[in-house]
Amino acid sequence: MPNWQPEKLGERTWLLPTGVNVGLWEGREGAVLIDSGGDKESGRQIRQVLDQRGWSLRLIVNTHSNADHVGGNAYLQKQTGCQIAATRLEAAFITDPVLEPSFLWGAAPFRELQGKFLQAAPSSVGAVIPDSGPIPGTDLEAVPLPGHFLQMTGVLTPDGVLFAGDALFGEEVLAKHPVFFLYDVAAHLRTLQRLQTLAAQWVVPGHGRPVREAGPLVAANRAALERIADVVSSFCSRPAGFEEILAELCRVFAIELNPSQYVLVGGTLRAYLAWLADRGTVRPSFESGRMLWRVS
Ligand SMILES: [Zn+2]
């Protein structure tokens, strides 16, 4: 049996804290999961809890396609025949999961990038949903939360629980992993702004504990983002190459690299450089076959 128990957050909304937070909505025609955990084992444990409680699984709505959120899809779909729903861009990655390590590496990935940490088992997405408004066939609502990934969406239940995917990280998670993955810094900042104004009984980050008030957690996430932007732009007071800036990030935030961390932290650094360049804070130049970034 799993070493976690479902926690009731609303009248018909549950949290399954599998390591990554999975939501469960007791719909009239069956249970809807929000994400499915990190791997087959998470799927198996979720299945045990579903069986134990007499919940029949009808649908999984994925907030986004990262392997730690869709890793239980294939097992659960095979076992229960449930449908899977996701936004258009995320659906492509869920259906063809080699896209995730390919996207992060920028070419066909080498084998060490193809473990379950970055590449989930494929599952079949039967319903492409809009990233905003009612999720067809359910009484759930999609809330657009892009930034961490291309078309990430939050899921709001009728009893007021917002599953925010990785638009927010719990404070305890930020303390341990201060450089969290981002694809688009500008979109993520707009998402944080949206989360600040959204009314909900509970806000559930993808990783970490649920909170009643989004405000303080939004502020902590924004402060972490600003600190990273500061480290990057300060280091670029003299011309610096990508690998040098990456090494500085690893030094300041005590990050140890391996192939997966390299593409995740590296991708995040590219997101910050793109954002800083678009704001006119840094600009690239080319010298002796190197791309150098410098504060403009
Ligand atoms: Zn995640």
GROMACS .gro file of N, CA, C and O in nm, residues 16-97:
model
  328
   16LEU      N    1  -0.400   1.362  -0.337
   16LEU     CA    2  -0.323   1.239  -0.323
   16LEU      C    3  -0.175   1.279  -0.326
   16LEU      O    4  -0.121   1.305  -0.435
   17PRO      N    5  -0.113   1.290  -0.210
   17PRO     CA    6   0.025   1.341  -0.207
   17PRO      C    7   0.128   1.233  -0.241
   17PRO      O    8   0.201   1.184  -0.156
   18THR      N    9   0.136   1.199  -0.371
   18THR     CA   10   0.218   1.085  -0.414
   18THR      C   11   0.367   1.120  -0.421
   18THR      O   12   0.447   1.040  -0.464
   19GLY      N   13   0.404   1.238  -0.381
   19GLY     CA   14   0.541   1.287  -0.404
   19GLY      C   15   0.526   1.412  -0.488
   19GLY      O   16   0.568   1.520  -0.450
   20VAL      N   17   0.460   1.398  -0.603
   20VAL     CA   18   0.406   1.515  -0.672
   20VAL      C   19   0.257   1.516  -0.634
   20VAL      O   20   0.199   1.411  -0.607
   21ASN      N   21   0.199   1.634  -0.623
   21ASN     CA   22   0.059   1.640  -0.579
   21ASN      C   23  -0.035   1.600  -0.692
   21ASN      O   24  -0.031   1.657  -0.801
   22VAL      N   25  -0.121   1.504  -0.664
   22VAL     CA   26  -0.223   1.459  -0.758
   22VAL      C   27  -0.359   1.496  -0.697
   22VAL      O   28  -0.379   1.477  -0.577
   23GLY      N   29  -0.448   1.550  -0.778
   23GLY     CA   30  -0.581   1.585  -0.730
   23GLY      C   31  -0.682   1.478  -0.768
   23GLY      O   32  -0.662   1.405  -0.866
   24LEU      N   33  -0.789   1.470  -0.692
   24LEU     CA   34  -0.899   1.380  -0.729
   24LEU      C   35  -1.032   1.451  -0.705
   24LEU      O   36  -1.056   1.504  -0.596
   25TRP      N   37  -1.112   1.454  -0.811
   25TRP     CA   38  -1.245   1.514  -0.804
   25TRP      C   39  -1.346   1.401  -0.815
   25TRP      O   40  -1.342   1.322  -0.910
   26GLU      N   41  -1.434   1.391  -0.715
   26GLU     CA   42  -1.539   1.289  -0.720
   26GLU      C   43  -1.653   1.341  -0.805
   26GLU      O   44  -1.748   1.402  -0.754
   27GLY      N   45  -1.644   1.318  -0.936
   27GLY     CA   46  -1.749   1.365  -1.026
   27GLY      C   47  -1.869   1.270  -1.020
   27GLY      O   48  -1.858   1.158  -0.971
   28ARG      N   49  -1.981   1.316  -1.073
   28ARG     CA   50  -2.102   1.234  -1.067
   28ARG      C   51  -2.088   1.105  -1.148
   28ARG      O   52  -2.139   1.001  -1.112
   29GLU      N   53  -2.013   1.115  -1.260
   29GLU     CA   54  -2.000   0.996  -1.345
   29GLU      C   55  -1.869   0.922  -1.326
   29GLU      O   56  -1.832   0.839  -1.408
   30GLY      N   57  -1.799   0.952  -1.218
   30GLY     CA   58  -1.673   0.884  -1.192
   30GLY      C   59  -1.566   0.983  -1.149
   30GLY      O   60  -1.587   1.104  -1.154
   31ALA      N   61  -1.455   0.928  -1.107
   31ALA     CA   62  -1.349   1.014  -1.053
   31ALA      C   63  -1.265   1.074  -1.165
   31ALA      O   64  -1.243   1.012  -1.269
   32VAL      N   65  -1.221   1.198  -1.142
   32VAL     CA   66  -1.128   1.265  -1.234
   32VAL      C   67  -0.999   1.291  -1.157
   32VAL      O   68  -1.002   1.348  -1.047
   33LEU      N   69  -0.888   1.247  -1.213
   33LEU     CA   70  -0.759   1.276  -1.152
   33LEU      C   71  -0.702   1.400  -1.216
   33LEU      O   72  -0.719   1.422  -1.337
   34ILE      N   73  -0.632   1.480  -1.136
   34ILE     CA   74  -0.556   1.591  -1.191
   34ILE      C   75  -0.410   1.551  -1.174
   34ILE      O   76  -0.359   1.544  -1.062
   35ASP      N   77  -0.346   1.514  -1.286
   35ASP     CA   78  -0.212   1.455  -1.293
   35ASP      C   79  -0.213   1.311  -1.238
   35ASP      O   80  -0.315   1.266  -1.183
   36SER      N   81  -0.100   1.243  -1.257
   36SER     CA   82  -0.103   1.100  -1.226
   36SER      C   83   0.022   1.049  -1.155
   36SER      O   84   0.043   0.929  -1.145
   37GLY      N   85   0.106   1.143  -1.107
   37GLY     CA   86   0.226   1.099  -1.035
   37GLY      C   87   0.342   1.074  -1.129
   37GLY      O   88   0.331   1.090  -1.251
   38GLY      N   89   0.456   1.034  -1.070
   38GLY     CA   90   0.583   1.035  -1.143
   38GLY      C   91   0.616   0.912  -1.224
   38GLY      O   92   0.702   0.916  -1.311
   39ASP      N   93   0.551   0.799  -1.197
   39ASP     CA   94   0.590   0.677  -1.269
   39ASP      C   95   0.483   0.570  -1.253
   39ASP      O   96   0.378   0.593  -1.193
   40LYS      N   97   0.515   0.453  -1.307
   40LYS     CA   98   0.422   0.341  -1.302
   40LYS      C   99   0.386   0.306  -1.158
   40LYS      O  100   0.270   0.276  -1.127
   41GLU      N  101   0.486   0.313  -1.070
   41GLU     CA  102   0.461   0.280  -0.929
   41GLU      C  103   0.359   0.378  -0.869
   41GLU      O  104   0.270   0.335  -0.795
   42SER      N  105   0.371   0.505  -0.900
   42SER     CA  106   0.270   0.602  -0.852
   42SER      C  107   0.133   0.564  -0.907
   42SER      O  108   0.033   0.570  -0.835
   43GLY      N  109   0.128   0.526  -1.034
   43GLY     CA  110   0.002   0.485  -1.095
   43GLY      C  111  -0.058   0.366  -1.021
   43GLY      O  112  -0.177   0.361  -0.993
   44ARG      N  113   0.029   0.271  -0.987
   44ARG     CA  114  -0.016   0.151  -0.918
   44ARG      C  115  -0.074   0.187  -0.780
   44ARG      O  116  -0.178   0.138  -0.739
   45GLN      N  117  -0.003   0.277  -0.710
   45GLN     CA  118  -0.050   0.317  -0.577
   45GLN      C  119  -0.182   0.394  -0.585
   45GLN      O  120  -0.272   0.376  -0.503
   46ILE      N  121  -0.193   0.480  -0.686
   46ILE     CA  122  -0.319   0.555  -0.704
   46ILE      C  123  -0.432   0.455  -0.732
   46ILE      O  124  -0.541   0.465  -0.676
   47ARG      N  125  -0.404   0.355  -0.814
   47ARG     CA  126  -0.504   0.252  -0.846
   47ARG      C  127  -0.552   0.182  -0.719
   47ARG      O  128  -0.672   0.158  -0.700
   48GLN      N  129  -0.457   0.150  -0.629
   48GLN     CA  130  -0.494   0.083  -0.503
   48GLN      C  131  -0.589   0.170  -0.421
   48GLN      O  132  -0.689   0.122  -0.367
   49VAL      N  133  -0.558   0.300  -0.416
   49VAL     CA  134  -0.643   0.392  -0.338
   49VAL      C  135  -0.781   0.404  -0.403
   49VAL      O  136  -0.883   0.405  -0.335
   50LEU      N  137  -0.784   0.412  -0.536
   50LEU     CA  138  -0.913   0.420  -0.608
   50LEU      C  139  -0.998   0.298  -0.575
   50LEU      O  140  -1.117   0.309  -0.542
   51ASP      N  141  -0.935   0.179  -0.583
   51ASP     CA  142  -1.009   0.055  -0.557
   51ASP      C  143  -1.060   0.050  -0.413
   51ASP      O  144  -1.174   0.014  -0.387
   52GLN      N  145  -0.969   0.088  -0.323
   52GLN     CA  146  -1.003   0.084  -0.181
   52GLN      C  147  -1.124   0.172  -0.148
   52GLN      O  148  -1.209   0.137  -0.068
   53ARG      N  149  -1.132   0.288  -0.214
   53ARG     CA  150  -1.240   0.383  -0.184
   53ARG      C  151  -1.362   0.363  -0.273
   53ARG      O  152  -1.459   0.438  -0.263
   54GLY      N  153  -1.351   0.271  -0.368
   54GLY     CA  154  -1.463   0.249  -0.460
   54GLY      C  155  -1.481   0.361  -0.561
   54GLY      O  156  -1.592   0.387  -0.607
   55TRP      N  157  -1.372   0.429  -0.594
   55TRP     CA  158  -1.378   0.535  -0.695
   55TRP      C  159  -1.346   0.474  -0.831
   55TRP      O  160  -1.243   0.409  -0.847
   56SER      N  161  -1.433   0.496  -0.930
   56SER     CA  162  -1.396   0.444  -1.062
   56SER      C  163  -1.341   0.560  -1.145
   56SER      O  164  -1.400   0.668  -1.153
   57LEU      N  165  -1.224   0.534  -1.204
   57LEU     CA  166  -1.152   0.642  -1.272
   57LEU      C  167  -1.208   0.660  -1.413
   57LEU      O  168  -1.212   0.566  -1.491
   58ARG      N  169  -1.247   0.783  -1.442
   58ARG     CA  170  -1.306   0.814  -1.571
   58ARG      C  171  -1.208   0.893  -1.659
   58ARG      O  172  -1.200   0.871  -1.779
   59LEU      N  173  -1.136   0.983  -1.595
   59LEU     CA  174  -1.058   1.080  -1.673
   59LEU      C  175  -0.936   1.126  -1.593
   59LEU      O  176  -0.943   1.142  -1.471
   60ILE      N  177  -0.824   1.146  -1.663
   60ILE     CA  178  -0.709   1.216  -1.604
   60ILE      C  179  -0.694   1.348  -1.680
   60ILE      O  180  -0.686   1.347  -1.803
   61VAL      N  181  -0.695   1.459  -1.608
   61VAL     CA  182  -0.661   1.588  -1.670
   61VAL      C  183  -0.518   1.619  -1.630
   61VAL      O  184  -0.487   1.626  -1.510
   62ASN      N  185  -0.429   1.633  -1.728
   62ASN     CA  186  -0.290   1.666  -1.696
   62ASN      C  187  -0.270   1.817  -1.700
   62ASN      O  188  -0.307   1.882  -1.798
   63THR      N  189  -0.210   1.871  -1.594
   63THR     CA  190  -0.182   2.015  -1.592
   63THR      C  191  -0.079   2.050  -1.697
   63THR      O  192  -0.086   2.155  -1.761
   64HIS      N  193   0.021   1.962  -1.714
   64HIS     CA  194   0.124   1.978  -1.816
   64HIS      C  195   0.191   1.844  -1.837
   64HIS      O  196   0.157   1.747  -1.769
   65SER      N  197   0.285   1.841  -1.931
   65SER     CA  198   0.334   1.712  -1.980
   65SER      C  199   0.462   1.663  -1.913
   65SER      O  200   0.512   1.558  -1.950
   66ASN      N  201   0.517   1.736  -1.816
   66ASN     CA  202   0.643   1.691  -1.756
   66ASN      C  203   0.626   1.552  -1.694
   66ASN      O  204   0.523   1.520  -1.634
   67ALA      N  205   0.732   1.472  -1.709
   67ALA     CA  206   0.724   1.330  -1.674
   67ALA      C  207   0.679   1.307  -1.529
   67ALA      O  208   0.610   1.209  -1.501
   68ASP      N  209   0.714   1.399  -1.438
   68ASP     CA  210   0.675   1.377  -1.298
   68ASP      C  211   0.525   1.397  -1.276
   68ASP      O  212   0.473   1.363  -1.169
   69HIS      N  213   0.454   1.450  -1.376
   69HIS     CA  214   0.310   1.473  -1.361
   69HIS      C  215   0.225   1.377  -1.444
   69HIS      O  216   0.105   1.365  -1.421
   70VAL      N  217   0.289   1.314  -1.543
   70VAL     CA  218   0.212   1.224  -1.631
   70VAL      C  219   0.262   1.079  -1.624
   70VAL      O  220   0.215   0.993  -1.699
   71GLY      N  221   0.357   1.054  -1.530
   71GLY     CA  222   0.423   0.923  -1.525
   71GLY      C  223   0.330   0.807  -1.495
   71GLY      O  224   0.359   0.693  -1.529
   72GLY      N  225   0.215   0.834  -1.430
   72GLY     CA  226   0.120   0.726  -1.398
   72GLY      C  227   0.015   0.706  -1.507
   72GLY      O  228  -0.064   0.611  -1.501
   73ASN      N  229   0.013   0.796  -1.608
   73ASN     CA  230  -0.091   0.790  -1.713
   73ASN      C  231  -0.102   0.652  -1.778
   73ASN      O  232  -0.210   0.595  -1.787
   74ALA      N  233   0.013   0.603  -1.831
   74ALA     CA  234   0.010   0.482  -1.914
   74ALA      C  235  -0.045   0.365  -1.833
   74ALA      O  236  -0.133   0.291  -1.881
   75TYR      N  237   0.004   0.349  -1.709
   75TYR     CA  238  -0.042   0.237  -1.625
   75TYR      C  239  -0.193   0.250  -1.598
   75TYR      O  240  -0.269   0.154  -1.615
   76LEU      N  241  -0.235   0.369  -1.557
   76LEU     CA  242  -0.377   0.387  -1.519
   76LEU      C  243  -0.469   0.372  -1.640
   76LEU      O  244  -0.577   0.314  -1.630
   77GLN      N  245  -0.423   0.422  -1.754
   77GLN     CA  246  -0.507   0.410  -1.875
   77GLN      C  247  -0.521   0.263  -1.915
   77GLN      O  248  -0.629   0.217  -1.951
   78LYS      N  249  -0.409   0.190  -1.905
   78LYS     CA  250  -0.411   0.048  -1.941
   78LYS      C  251  -0.502  -0.031  -1.845
   78LYS      O  252  -0.581  -0.116  -1.887
   79GLN      N  253  -0.493   0.001  -1.717
   79GLN     CA  254  -0.568  -0.073  -1.617
   79GLN      C  255  -0.717  -0.039  -1.617
   79GLN      O  256  -0.800  -0.125  -1.589
   80THR      N  257  -0.750   0.088  -1.641
   80THR     CA  258  -0.889   0.131  -1.620
   80THR      C  259  -0.957   0.175  -1.749
   80THR      O  260  -1.079   0.194  -1.750
   81GLY      N  261  -0.881   0.197  -1.856
   81GLY     CA  262  -0.939   0.247  -1.981
   81GLY      C  263  -0.982   0.392  -1.971
   81GLY      O  264  -1.064   0.438  -2.052
   82CYS      N  265  -0.931   0.464  -1.874
   82CYS     CA  266  -0.973   0.604  -1.856
   82CYS      C  267  -0.927   0.690  -1.974
   82CYS      O  268  -0.832   0.656  -2.044
   83GLN      N  269  -0.996   0.802  -1.991
   83GLN     CA  270  -0.956   0.898  -2.094
   83GLN      C  271  -0.852   0.992  -2.035
   83GLN      O  272  -0.844   1.009  -1.912
   84ILE      N  273  -0.774   1.055  -2.122
   84ILE     CA  274  -0.676   1.154  -2.076
   84ILE      C  275  -0.702   1.283  -2.152
   84ILE      O  276  -0.731   1.281  -2.272
   85ALA      N  277  -0.697   1.395  -2.078
   85ALA     CA  278  -0.722   1.526  -2.139
   85ALA      C  279  -0.605   1.619  -2.106
   85ALA      O  280  -0.549   1.615  -1.996
   86ALA      N  281  -0.569   1.701  -2.203
   86ALA     CA  282  -0.463   1.799  -2.182
   86ALA      C  283  -0.477   1.908  -2.287
   86ALA      O  284  -0.549   1.891  -2.386
   87THR      N  285  -0.408   2.020  -2.266
   87THR     CA  286  -0.411   2.126  -2.367
   87THR      C  287  -0.331   2.081  -2.489
   87THR      O  288  -0.254   1.986  -2.483
   88ARG      N  289  -0.349   2.152  -2.600
   88ARG     CA  290  -0.297   2.107  -2.730
   88ARG      C  291  -0.146   2.080  -2.729
   88ARG      O  292  -0.101   1.973  -2.769
   89LEU      N  293  -0.069   2.177  -2.681
   89LEU     CA  294   0.077   2.158  -2.686
   89LEU      C  295   0.124   2.052  -2.588
   89LEU      O  296   0.213   1.972  -2.617
   90GLU      N  297   0.063   2.050  -2.469
   90GLU     CA  298   0.102   1.950  -2.369
   90GLU      C  299   0.062   1.810  -2.417
   90GLU      O  300   0.133   1.712  -2.393
   91ALA      N  301  -0.053   1.802  -2.488
   91ALA     CA  302  -0.099   1.673  -2.539
   91ALA      C  303   0.004   1.611  -2.634
   91ALA      O  304   0.026   1.490  -2.633
   92ALA      N  305   0.070   1.696  -2.713
   92ALA     CA  306   0.170   1.644  -2.807
   92ALA      C  307   0.284   1.575  -2.731
   92ALA      O  308   0.331   1.467  -2.769
   93PHE      N  309   0.328   1.637  -2.622
   93PHE     CA  310   0.439   1.581  -2.542
   93PHE      C  311   0.395   1.454  -2.467
   93PHE      O  312   0.476   1.366  -2.443
   94ILE      N  313   0.269   1.449  -2.427
   94ILE     CA  314   0.220   1.331  -2.352
   94ILE      C  315   0.208   1.212  -2.446
   94ILE      O  316   0.243   1.098  -2.412
   95THR      N  317   0.163   1.240  -2.569
   95THR     CA  318   0.147   1.134  -2.668
   95THR      C  319   0.283   1.083  -2.718
   95THR      O  320   0.302   0.964  -2.739
   96ASP      N  321   0.377   1.175  -2.737
   96ASP     CA  322   0.512   1.141  -2.785
   96ASP      C  323   0.616   1.192  -2.685
   96ASP      O  324   0.680   1.295  -2.708
   97PRO      N  325   0.634   1.120  -2.575
   97PRO     CA  326   0.714   1.174  -2.464
   97PRO      C  327   0.862   1.195  -2.495
   97PRO      O  328   0.930   1.264  -2.418
   0.00000   0.00000   0.00000
